XYZ file of C-alpha atoms in Angstrom:
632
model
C 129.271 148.942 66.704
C 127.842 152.318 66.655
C 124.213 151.081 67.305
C 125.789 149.340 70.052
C 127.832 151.910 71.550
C 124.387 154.345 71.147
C 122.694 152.550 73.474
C 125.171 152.961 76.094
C 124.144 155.214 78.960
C 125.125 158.612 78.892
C 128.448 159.121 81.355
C 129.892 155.754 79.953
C 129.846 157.521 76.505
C 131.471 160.967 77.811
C 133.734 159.401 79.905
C 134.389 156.940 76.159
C 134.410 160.194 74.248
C 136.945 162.322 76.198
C 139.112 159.009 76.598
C 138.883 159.708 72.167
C 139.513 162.960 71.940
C 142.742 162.181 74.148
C 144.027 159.677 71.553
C 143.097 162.031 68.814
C 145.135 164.743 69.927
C 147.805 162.648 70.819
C 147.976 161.801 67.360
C 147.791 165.260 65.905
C 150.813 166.147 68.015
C 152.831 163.501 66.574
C 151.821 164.299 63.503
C 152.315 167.777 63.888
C 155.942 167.769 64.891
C 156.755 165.377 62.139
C 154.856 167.376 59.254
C 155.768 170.860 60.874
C 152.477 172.212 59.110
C 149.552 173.659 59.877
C 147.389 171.693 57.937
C 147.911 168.149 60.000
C 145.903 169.677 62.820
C 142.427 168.807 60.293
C 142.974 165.122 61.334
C 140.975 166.517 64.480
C 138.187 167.668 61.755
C 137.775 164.193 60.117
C 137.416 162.712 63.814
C 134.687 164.747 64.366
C 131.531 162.835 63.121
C 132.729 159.687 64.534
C 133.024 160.985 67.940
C 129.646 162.808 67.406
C 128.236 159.755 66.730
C 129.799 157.262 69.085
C 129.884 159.570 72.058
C 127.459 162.204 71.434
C 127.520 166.107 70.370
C 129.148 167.124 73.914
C 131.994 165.118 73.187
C 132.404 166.396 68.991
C 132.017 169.947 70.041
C 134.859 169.515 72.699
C 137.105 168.293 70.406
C 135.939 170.755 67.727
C 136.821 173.572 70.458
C 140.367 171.556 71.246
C 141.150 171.222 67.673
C 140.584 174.976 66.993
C 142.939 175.911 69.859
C 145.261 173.504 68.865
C 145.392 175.081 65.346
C 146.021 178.423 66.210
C 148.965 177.251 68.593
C 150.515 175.624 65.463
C 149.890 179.138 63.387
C 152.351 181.664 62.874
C 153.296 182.865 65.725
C 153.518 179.057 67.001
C 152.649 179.008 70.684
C 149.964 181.840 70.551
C 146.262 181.776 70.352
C 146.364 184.727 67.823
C 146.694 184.422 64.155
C 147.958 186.979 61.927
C 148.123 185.646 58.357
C 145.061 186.307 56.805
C 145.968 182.721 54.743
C 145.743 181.148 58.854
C 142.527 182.659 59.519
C 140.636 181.581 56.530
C 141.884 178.076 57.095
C 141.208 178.130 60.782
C 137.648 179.927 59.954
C 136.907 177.023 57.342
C 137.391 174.624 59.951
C 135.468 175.756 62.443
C 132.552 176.042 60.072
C 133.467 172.473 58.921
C 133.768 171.127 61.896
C 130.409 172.764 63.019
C 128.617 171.307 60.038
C 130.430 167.533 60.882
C 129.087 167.836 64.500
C 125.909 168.602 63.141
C 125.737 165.909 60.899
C 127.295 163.661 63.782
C 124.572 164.020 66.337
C 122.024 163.432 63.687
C 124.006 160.272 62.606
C 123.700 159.636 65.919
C 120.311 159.991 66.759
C 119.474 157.549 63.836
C 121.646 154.728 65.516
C 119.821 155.521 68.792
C 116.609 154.805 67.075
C 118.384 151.915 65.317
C 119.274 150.423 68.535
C 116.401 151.051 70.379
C 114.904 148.895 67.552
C 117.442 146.569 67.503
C 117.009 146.271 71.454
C 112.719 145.980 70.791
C 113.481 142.969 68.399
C 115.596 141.234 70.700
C 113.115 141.500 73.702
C 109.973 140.549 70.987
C 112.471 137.248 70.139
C 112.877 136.528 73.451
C 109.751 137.296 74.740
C 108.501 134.710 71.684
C 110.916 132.570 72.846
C 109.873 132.425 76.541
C 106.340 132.160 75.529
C 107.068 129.576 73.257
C 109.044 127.523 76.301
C 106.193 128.770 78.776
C 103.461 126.815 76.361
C 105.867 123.821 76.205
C 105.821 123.470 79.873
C 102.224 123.985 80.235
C 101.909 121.247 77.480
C 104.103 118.861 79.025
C 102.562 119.865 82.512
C 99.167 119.115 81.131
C 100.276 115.862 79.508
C 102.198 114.357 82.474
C 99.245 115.371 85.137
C 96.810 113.801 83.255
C 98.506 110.192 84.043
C 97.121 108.589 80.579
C 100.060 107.891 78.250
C 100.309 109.872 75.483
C 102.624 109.788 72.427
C 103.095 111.563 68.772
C 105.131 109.868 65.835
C 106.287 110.789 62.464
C 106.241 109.089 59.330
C 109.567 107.764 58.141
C 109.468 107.866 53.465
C 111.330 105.635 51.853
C 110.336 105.228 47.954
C 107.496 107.459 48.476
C 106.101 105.052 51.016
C 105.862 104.962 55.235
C 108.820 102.554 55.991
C 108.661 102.782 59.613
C 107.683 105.420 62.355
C 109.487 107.897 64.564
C 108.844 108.417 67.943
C 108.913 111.948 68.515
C 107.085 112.821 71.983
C 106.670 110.825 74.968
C 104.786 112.095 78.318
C 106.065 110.611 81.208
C 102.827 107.991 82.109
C 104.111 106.975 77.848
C 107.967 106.995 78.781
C 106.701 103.981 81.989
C 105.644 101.623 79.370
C 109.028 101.382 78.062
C 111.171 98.963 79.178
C 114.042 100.636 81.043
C 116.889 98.834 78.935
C 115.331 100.861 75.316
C 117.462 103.774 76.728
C 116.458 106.901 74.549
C 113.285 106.469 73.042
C 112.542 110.253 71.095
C 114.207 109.789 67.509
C 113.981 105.930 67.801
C 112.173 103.925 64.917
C 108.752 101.831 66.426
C 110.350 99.019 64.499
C 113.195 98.779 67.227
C 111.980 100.859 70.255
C 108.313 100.091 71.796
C 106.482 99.382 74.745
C 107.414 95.699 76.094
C 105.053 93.482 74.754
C 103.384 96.010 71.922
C 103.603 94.322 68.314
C 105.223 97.000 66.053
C 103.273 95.746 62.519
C 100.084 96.479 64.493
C 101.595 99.927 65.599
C 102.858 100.521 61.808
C 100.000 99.103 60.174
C 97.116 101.226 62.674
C 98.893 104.438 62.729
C 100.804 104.779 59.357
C 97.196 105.516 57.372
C 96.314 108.564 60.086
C 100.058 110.052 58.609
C 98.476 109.857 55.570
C 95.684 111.470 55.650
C 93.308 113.431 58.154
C 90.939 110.821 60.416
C 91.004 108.893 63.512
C 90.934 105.601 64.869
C 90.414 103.772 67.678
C 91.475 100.238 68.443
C 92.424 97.776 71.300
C 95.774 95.884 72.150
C 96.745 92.815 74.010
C 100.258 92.814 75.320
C 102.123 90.000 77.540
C 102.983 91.868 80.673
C 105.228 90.736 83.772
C 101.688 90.358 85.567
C 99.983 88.176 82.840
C 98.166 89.661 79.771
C 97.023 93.551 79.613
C 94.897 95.030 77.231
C 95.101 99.084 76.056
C 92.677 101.218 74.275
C 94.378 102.852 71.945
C 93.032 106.662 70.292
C 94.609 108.331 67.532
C 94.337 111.284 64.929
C 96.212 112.619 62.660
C 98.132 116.272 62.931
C 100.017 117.635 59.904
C 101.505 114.426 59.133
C 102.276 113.128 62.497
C 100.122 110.916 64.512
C 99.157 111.882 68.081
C 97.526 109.219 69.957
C 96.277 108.620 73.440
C 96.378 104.836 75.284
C 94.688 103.809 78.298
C 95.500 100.840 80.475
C 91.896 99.141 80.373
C 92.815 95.129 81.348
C 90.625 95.933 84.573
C 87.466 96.249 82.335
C 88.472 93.600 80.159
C 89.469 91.581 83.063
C 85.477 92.433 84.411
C 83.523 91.782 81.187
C 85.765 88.282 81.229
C 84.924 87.831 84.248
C 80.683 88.917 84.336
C 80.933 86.119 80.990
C 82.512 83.522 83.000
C 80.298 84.338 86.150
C 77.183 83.765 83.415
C 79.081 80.802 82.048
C 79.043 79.591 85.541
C 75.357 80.866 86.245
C 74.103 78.277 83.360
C 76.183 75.924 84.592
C 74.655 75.830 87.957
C 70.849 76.134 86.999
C 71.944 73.228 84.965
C 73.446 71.459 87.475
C 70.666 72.598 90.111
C 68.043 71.210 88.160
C 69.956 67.979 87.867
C 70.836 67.448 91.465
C 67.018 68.408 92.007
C 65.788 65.728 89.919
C 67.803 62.712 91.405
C 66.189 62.945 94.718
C 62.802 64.028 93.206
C 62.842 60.615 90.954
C 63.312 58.004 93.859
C 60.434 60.275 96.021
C 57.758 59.909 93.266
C 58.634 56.560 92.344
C 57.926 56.090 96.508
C 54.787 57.852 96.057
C 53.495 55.594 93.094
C 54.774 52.339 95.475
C 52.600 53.385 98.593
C 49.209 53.702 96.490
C 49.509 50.344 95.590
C 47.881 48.407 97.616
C 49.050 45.162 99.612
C 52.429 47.095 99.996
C 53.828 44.910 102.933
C 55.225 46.600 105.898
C 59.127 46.067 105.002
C 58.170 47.767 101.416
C 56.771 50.368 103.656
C 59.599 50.776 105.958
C 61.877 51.107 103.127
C 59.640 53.434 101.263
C 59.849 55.616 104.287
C 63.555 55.178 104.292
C 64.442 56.232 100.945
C 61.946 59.064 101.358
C 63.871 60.023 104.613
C 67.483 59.924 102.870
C 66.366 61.648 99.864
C 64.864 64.568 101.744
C 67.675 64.763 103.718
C 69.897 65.344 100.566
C 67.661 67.991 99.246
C 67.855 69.662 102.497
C 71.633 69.733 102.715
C 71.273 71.822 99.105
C 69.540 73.718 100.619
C 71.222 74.412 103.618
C 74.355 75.192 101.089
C 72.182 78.024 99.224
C 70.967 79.489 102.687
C 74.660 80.219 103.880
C 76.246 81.172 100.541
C 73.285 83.818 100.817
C 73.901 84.201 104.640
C 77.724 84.627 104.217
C 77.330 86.967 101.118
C 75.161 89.187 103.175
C 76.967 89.433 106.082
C 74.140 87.798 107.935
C 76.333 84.485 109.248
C 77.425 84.628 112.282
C 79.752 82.182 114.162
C 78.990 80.564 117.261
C 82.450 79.670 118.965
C 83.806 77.692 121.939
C 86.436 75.540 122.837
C 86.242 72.413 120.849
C 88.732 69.443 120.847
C 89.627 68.616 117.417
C 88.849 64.774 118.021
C 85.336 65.499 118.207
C 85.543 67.696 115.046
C 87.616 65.105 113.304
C 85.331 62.502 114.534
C 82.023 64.580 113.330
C 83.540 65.494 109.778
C 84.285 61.475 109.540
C 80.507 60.778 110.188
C 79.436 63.165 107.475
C 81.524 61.343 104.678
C 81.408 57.619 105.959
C 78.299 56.821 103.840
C 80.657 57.755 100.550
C 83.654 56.458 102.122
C 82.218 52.991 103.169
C 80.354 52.954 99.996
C 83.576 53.197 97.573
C 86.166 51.096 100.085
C 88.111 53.623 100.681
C 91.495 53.453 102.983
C 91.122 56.524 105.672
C 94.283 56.950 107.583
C 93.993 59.968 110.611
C 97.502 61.484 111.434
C 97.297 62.947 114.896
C 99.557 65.217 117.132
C 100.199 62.670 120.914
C 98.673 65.500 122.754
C 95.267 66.828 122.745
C 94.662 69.738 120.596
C 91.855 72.683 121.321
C 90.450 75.583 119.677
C 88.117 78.248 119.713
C 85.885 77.650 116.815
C 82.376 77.145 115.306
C 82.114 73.410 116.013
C 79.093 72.498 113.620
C 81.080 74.823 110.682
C 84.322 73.427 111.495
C 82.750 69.878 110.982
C 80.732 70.905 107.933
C 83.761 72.242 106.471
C 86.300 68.899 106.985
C 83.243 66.783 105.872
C 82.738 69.035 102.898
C 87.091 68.213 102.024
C 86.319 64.490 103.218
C 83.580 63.903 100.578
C 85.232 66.021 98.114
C 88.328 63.757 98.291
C 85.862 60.547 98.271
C 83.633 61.353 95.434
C 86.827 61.887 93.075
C 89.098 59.287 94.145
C 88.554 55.780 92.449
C 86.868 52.876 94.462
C 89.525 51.652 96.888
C 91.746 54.830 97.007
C 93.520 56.268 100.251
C 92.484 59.209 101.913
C 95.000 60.628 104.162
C 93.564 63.358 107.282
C 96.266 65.105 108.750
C 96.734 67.496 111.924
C 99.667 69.300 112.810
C 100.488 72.342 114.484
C 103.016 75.190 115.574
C 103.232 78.078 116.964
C 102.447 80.061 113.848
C 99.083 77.964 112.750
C 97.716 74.667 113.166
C 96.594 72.793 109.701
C 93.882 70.436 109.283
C 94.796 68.780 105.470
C 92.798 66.232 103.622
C 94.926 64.356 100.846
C 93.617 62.173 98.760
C 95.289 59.987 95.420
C 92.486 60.370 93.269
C 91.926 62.322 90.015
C 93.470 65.450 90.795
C 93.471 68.897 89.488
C 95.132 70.644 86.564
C 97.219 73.500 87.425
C 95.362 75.854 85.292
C 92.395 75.103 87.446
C 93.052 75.703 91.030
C 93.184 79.336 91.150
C 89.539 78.554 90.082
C 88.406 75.730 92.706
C 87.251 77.981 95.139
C 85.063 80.052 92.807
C 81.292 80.232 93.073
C 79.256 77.398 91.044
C 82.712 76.503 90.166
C 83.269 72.520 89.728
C 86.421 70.247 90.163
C 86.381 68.559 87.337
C 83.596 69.294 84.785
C 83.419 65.565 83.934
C 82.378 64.210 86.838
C 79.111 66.110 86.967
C 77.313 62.116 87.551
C 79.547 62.588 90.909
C 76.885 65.380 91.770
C 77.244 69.072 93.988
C 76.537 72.032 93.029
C 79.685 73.609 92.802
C 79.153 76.359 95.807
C 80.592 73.178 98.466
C 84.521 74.677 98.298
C 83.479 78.445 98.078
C 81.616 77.953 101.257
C 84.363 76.377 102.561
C 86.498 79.085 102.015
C 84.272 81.853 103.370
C 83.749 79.559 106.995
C 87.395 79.368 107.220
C 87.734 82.731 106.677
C 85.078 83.749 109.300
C 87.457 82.469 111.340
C 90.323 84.107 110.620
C 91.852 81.106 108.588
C 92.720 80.224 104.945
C 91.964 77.395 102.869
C 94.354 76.088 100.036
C 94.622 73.240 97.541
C 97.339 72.124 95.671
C 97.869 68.794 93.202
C 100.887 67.487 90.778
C 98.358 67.284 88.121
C 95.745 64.942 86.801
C 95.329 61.459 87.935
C 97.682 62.270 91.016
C 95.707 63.251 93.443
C 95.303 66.567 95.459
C 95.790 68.081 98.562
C 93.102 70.607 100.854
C 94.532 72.312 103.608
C 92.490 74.050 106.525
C 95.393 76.903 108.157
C 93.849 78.104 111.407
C 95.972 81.154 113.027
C 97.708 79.687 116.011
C 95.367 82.561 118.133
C 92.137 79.967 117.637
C 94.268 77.514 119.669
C 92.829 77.556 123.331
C 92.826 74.890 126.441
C 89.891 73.088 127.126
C 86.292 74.306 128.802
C 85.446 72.565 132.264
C 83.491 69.844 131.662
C 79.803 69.661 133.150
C 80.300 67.330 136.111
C 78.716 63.557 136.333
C 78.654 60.373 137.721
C 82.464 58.670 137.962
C 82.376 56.055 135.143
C 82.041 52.326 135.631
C 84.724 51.513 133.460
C 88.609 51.458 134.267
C 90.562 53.846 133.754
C 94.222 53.507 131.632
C 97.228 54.038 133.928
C 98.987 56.911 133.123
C 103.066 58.118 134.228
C 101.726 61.344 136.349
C 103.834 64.293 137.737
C 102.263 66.294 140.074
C 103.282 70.111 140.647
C 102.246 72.200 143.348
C 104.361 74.134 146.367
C 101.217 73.502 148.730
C 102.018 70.361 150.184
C 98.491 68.952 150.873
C 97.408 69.861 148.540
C 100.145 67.956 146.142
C 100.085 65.240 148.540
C 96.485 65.172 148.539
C 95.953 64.826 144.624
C 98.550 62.288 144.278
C 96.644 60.190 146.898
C 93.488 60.317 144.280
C 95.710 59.798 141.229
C 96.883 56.716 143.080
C 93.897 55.174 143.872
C 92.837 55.536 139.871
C 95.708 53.320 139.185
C 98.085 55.468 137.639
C 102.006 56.159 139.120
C 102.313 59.355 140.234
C 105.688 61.706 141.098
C 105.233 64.455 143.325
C 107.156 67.507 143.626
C 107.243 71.189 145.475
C 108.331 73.343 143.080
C 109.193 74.650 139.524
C 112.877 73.820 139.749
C 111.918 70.354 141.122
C 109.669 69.740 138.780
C 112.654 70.752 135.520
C 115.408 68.463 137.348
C 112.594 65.397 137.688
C 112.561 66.383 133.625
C 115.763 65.499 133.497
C 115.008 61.514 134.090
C 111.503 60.725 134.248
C 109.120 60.660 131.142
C 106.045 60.965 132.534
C 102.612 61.327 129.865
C 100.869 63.917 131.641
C 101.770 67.112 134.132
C 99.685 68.159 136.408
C 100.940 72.070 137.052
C 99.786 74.830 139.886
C 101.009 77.981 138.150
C 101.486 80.056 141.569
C 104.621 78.578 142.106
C 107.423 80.162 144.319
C 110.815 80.800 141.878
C 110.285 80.081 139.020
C 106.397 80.412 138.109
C 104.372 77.308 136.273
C 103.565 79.390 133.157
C 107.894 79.442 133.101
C 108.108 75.223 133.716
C 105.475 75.226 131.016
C 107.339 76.886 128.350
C 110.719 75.001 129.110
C 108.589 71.643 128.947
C 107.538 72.933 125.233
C 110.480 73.870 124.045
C 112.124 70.789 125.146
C 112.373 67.814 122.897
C 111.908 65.056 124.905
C 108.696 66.154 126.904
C 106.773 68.948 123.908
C 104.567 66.458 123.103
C 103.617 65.756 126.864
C 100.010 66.285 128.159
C 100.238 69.458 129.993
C 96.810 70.270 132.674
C 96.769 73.998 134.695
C 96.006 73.623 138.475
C 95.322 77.344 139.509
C 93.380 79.122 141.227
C 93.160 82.025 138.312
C 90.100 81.338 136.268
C 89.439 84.358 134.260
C 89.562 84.545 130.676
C 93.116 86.204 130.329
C 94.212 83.651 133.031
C 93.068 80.948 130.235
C 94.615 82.927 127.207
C 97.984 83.165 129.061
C 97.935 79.191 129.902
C 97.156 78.645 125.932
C 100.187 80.805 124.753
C 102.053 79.232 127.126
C 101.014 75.491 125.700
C 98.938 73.785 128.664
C 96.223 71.622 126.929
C 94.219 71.637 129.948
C 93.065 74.776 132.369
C 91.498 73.331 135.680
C 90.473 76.013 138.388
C 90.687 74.639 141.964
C 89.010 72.708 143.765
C 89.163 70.419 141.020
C 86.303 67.959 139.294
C 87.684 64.511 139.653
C 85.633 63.187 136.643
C 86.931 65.934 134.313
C 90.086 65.615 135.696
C 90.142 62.049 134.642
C 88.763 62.363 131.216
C 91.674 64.817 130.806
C 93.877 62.504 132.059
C 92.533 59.673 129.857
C 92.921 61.941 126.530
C 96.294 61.734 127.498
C 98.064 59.931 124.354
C 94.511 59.639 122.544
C 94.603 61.460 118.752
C 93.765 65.032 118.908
């Protein structure tokens, strides 16, 4: 307490000390008129060095003054400063010269516990300086650690009968703490046996790190976990450090995922210079063996004529490798470009059907087409489109058994429109489609005699993609078949070009249920007089409401439809016919006068199949008319 009190400041300890010498005499008095002596007054003198000390020599040589006057009032005569027993004054004078000396002695008492609390005071800033340094360099550590986004741990040994039972995790930075799965709660203090990152195997953990404990060294080692996203590996870096273990991990499935990937792309490499040289050969055999036939001599003309045909067919087949190669290298470059236009998908459909019928025809197969009533147009590279569909078609034929089915599908809506090829033949493991669409990637690795050279579905999947689309397979397994989808955005969907104008043909035309729209009367009247004399029953009305109440009971197969109509507009009529049951399917034709390109987009969003500018063609009008209720 008297260190402490030292170091108070200096009018807190005279204000203390006068507060003292208060008490003190207080005291005396009391004990003064008890005792009724003059010797009770020296309870001032022993007083003296403690209030030298605790309140400094001001104070102790005020209350040496006080006690002095306080004895001589107590002396014979009482009440009087003077003192006239010579028995008084020696007393009085030995106090005074007592209590100088213990005022003395008290301010050099007290200048010791100044110095003792000013070294008290140093100690307690050098702790907690030490301590804030100490909490400064923890932050900075953990600062370090948790910036540096690698995880990073330390564990301790755990001894049990002089061996390392288990280990104790005893730091965690915060990139560490994520590997943990959130249910281990509190992972510092836990045991590696029962708390570690999901999916880590805590022998390997025990068995790796418990040896660095141990003794000084590192080590370095890998580690395959099960994650929620499929298998991760970690590179793992440890040391030891005073019997602890620090260690450093890195999240390094992309590079493992890369070399896997550069192997299986080499894998794949082989496999296609394989499988090149093999498809190479076939058509190379049957064109020698031709050569060696037309030196002979006497080869008749039908021996010639097929010579030149299996010399045709087998060039033919080369070329179409080649062609693959060329826009795999085209597409990978950037160098492809698509030439679009408004196509109907009939003639695709009927183009892809050509490509495969040699395989189709030559294993019996059943090919069923599933069509949408009305006729269906996008914008699109025709020859691509084709090449693509065949590609599925002949795919579907070359691994489905002689006399399978082979179903070609088209159906759209207003999100996409799908073109899917399904077939009941072998089919595909699940494990392998995620891998269909890969470069020199094959369907089934034992059908190599079925030929390709494994490059036919990853072009594919890059010309549907040129064109904003996606292609996707699916099958319930082996032996039951599969399914190839072509998903075209529903913003490739478009109404169909003008048609270059020519000679009316010969032939008759089908009658068709026609409604005619327009709010020009001649003109109506006038168009319904051709219609007529083509054979087909025509309705006429004036306008858009008209033409919605007619709706309500006729059914006719195709609307004619000026889109300048007073009321409500023809763009409106068309969208109520679409979203109508009874008449979406219907085969909708634009009669405007509005031929620019954003007249045409607005007339495809809105659903017409058809986009005629006036005065119109009568021929393309009537091969319009006669797609009406063909397959699209």
């Amino acid at each position: 307490m008297i260190v402490r009190i030292a170091q108070y400041p200096l009018k807190k300890r005279l204000l203390l000390g006068i507060a003292s010498i208060a008490v003190v005499l207080v005291a005396q008095q009391a004990l003064t008129m008890i005792a009724q002596g003059r010797l009770p007054f020296l309870l001032i003198g022993a007083a003296l060095p403690f209030v030298t000390v605790l309140f400094g020599t001001f104070s102790g040589a005020l209350l040496l003054v006080t006690g002095i006057g306080f004895g001589a009032l107590w002396m014979e005569p009482v009440g009087s400063l003077d003192v006239w027993r010579s028995n008084d004054q020696i007393v009085l004078l030995a106090y005074t010269v007592v209590g100088a000396l213990l005022v003395v002695a008290g301010q050099q008492l007290a200048k010791v516990a100044q110095r003792a609390g000013r070294a008290e005071t140093a100690t307690h800033d050098a702790a907690d300086r030490l301590l804030q340094v100490e909490r400064d360099a923890r932050h900075r550590f953990d600062v370090a650690l948790n910036s540096a986004g690698v995880p990073f741990f330390i564990v301790t040994p755990v001894l049990r009968d002089g061996h390392i039972a288990e280990l104790r995790w005893d730091y965690l930075n915060e990139a560490a703490a994520r590997l943990f799965n959130p249910a281990a709660g509190v992972v510092v203090g836990s045991s590696t046996l029962y708390v570690r990152p999901a999916g880590w195997d805590a022998d390997l953990l025990l068995s790796r790190l418990a040896p660095l404990a141990e003794r000084d060294g590192r080590d370095a080692f890998d580690v395959q976990v099960q994650g929620e996203d499929g298998e991760q590996w970690f590179h793992v870096v440890a040391a030891s450090l005073q019997g602890s273990v620090v260690a450093w991990c890195g999240d390094v499935t992309p590079r493992v995922r890369a070399e896997q990937a550069l192997s299986e792309a080499d894998r794949r490499k082989d496999e296609f210079l394989a499988t090149l040289a093999h498809e190479l050969r076939n058509p190379l055999a049957p064109i020698r063996q031709v050569a060696e036939i037309l030196e002979q001599p006497g080869v008749t003309d039908e021996r010639r004529q097929w010579c030149v045909t299996v010399l045709r067919r087998q060039s033919a087949a080369m070329a179409l490798l080649l062609d693959d190669l060329l826009d795999v290298s085209r597409i990978t470059r950037g160098a492809l470009t698509l030439r679009k236009e408004v196509v109907a998908l009939r003639e695709v459909i009927d183009e892809a059907v050509e490509i495969a019928r040699p395989i189709l025809e030559g294993k019996a197969h059943e090919l069923v087409i599933e069509s949408p009533i009305r006729p269906l147009h996008v914008e699109a590279d025709r020859l691509r489109l084709a090449q693509v569909l065949g590609n599925l078609l002949t795919n579907a034929a070359k691994y489905t058994p002689p006399g399978g089915r082979i179903v070609l599908a088209v159906t759209a809506d207003d999100a996409e429109i799908v073109l899917s090829v399904e077939d009941n033949g072998i089919g595909i493991e699940p494990d392998k489609l995620s891998a269909i669409f890969s470069m020199f990637s094959q369907i089934n690795p034992d059908h190599h005699r079925e030929g390709g050279l494994g490059i036919g579905l990853a072009l594919s999947k890059s010309l549907i993609e040129l064109h904003g689309g996606r292609l996707t397979a699916s099958s319930a397994g082996k032996d039951l078949g599969s399914c190839f989808s072509i998903h075209l955005p529903a913003e490739c969907r478009a109404v169909a070009a003008p048609m270059p104008a020519r000679d009316a043909p010969a032939v008759a035309l089908a009658k068709r249920c026609i409604l005619v729209v327009d709010d020009n009367i001649d003109a109506a009247d006038a168009l319904t007089a051709v219609l007529e004399l083509e054979g087909h029953e025509v309705r006429t009305v004036y306008s858009g409401e008209e033409a919605i109440d007619v709706l309500d009971h006729y059914s006719p197969e195709v609307i004619l439809l000026d889109l300048g109509l007073p009321g409500i507009s023809g763009i409106d009529v068309a969208r109520r016919i679409r979203a109508t049951p009874a008449t979406k399917d219907v085969t909708l034709i634009a009669i405007t006068g509005w031929g620019q390109p954003q007249d045409r987009e607005r007339t495809a969003e809105a659903g017409f199949d058809f986009h005629f500018t006036k005065p119109v063609d009568v021929v393309q009008l009537n091969e319009a008319i006669e797609s009406a209720g063909a397959a699209a």
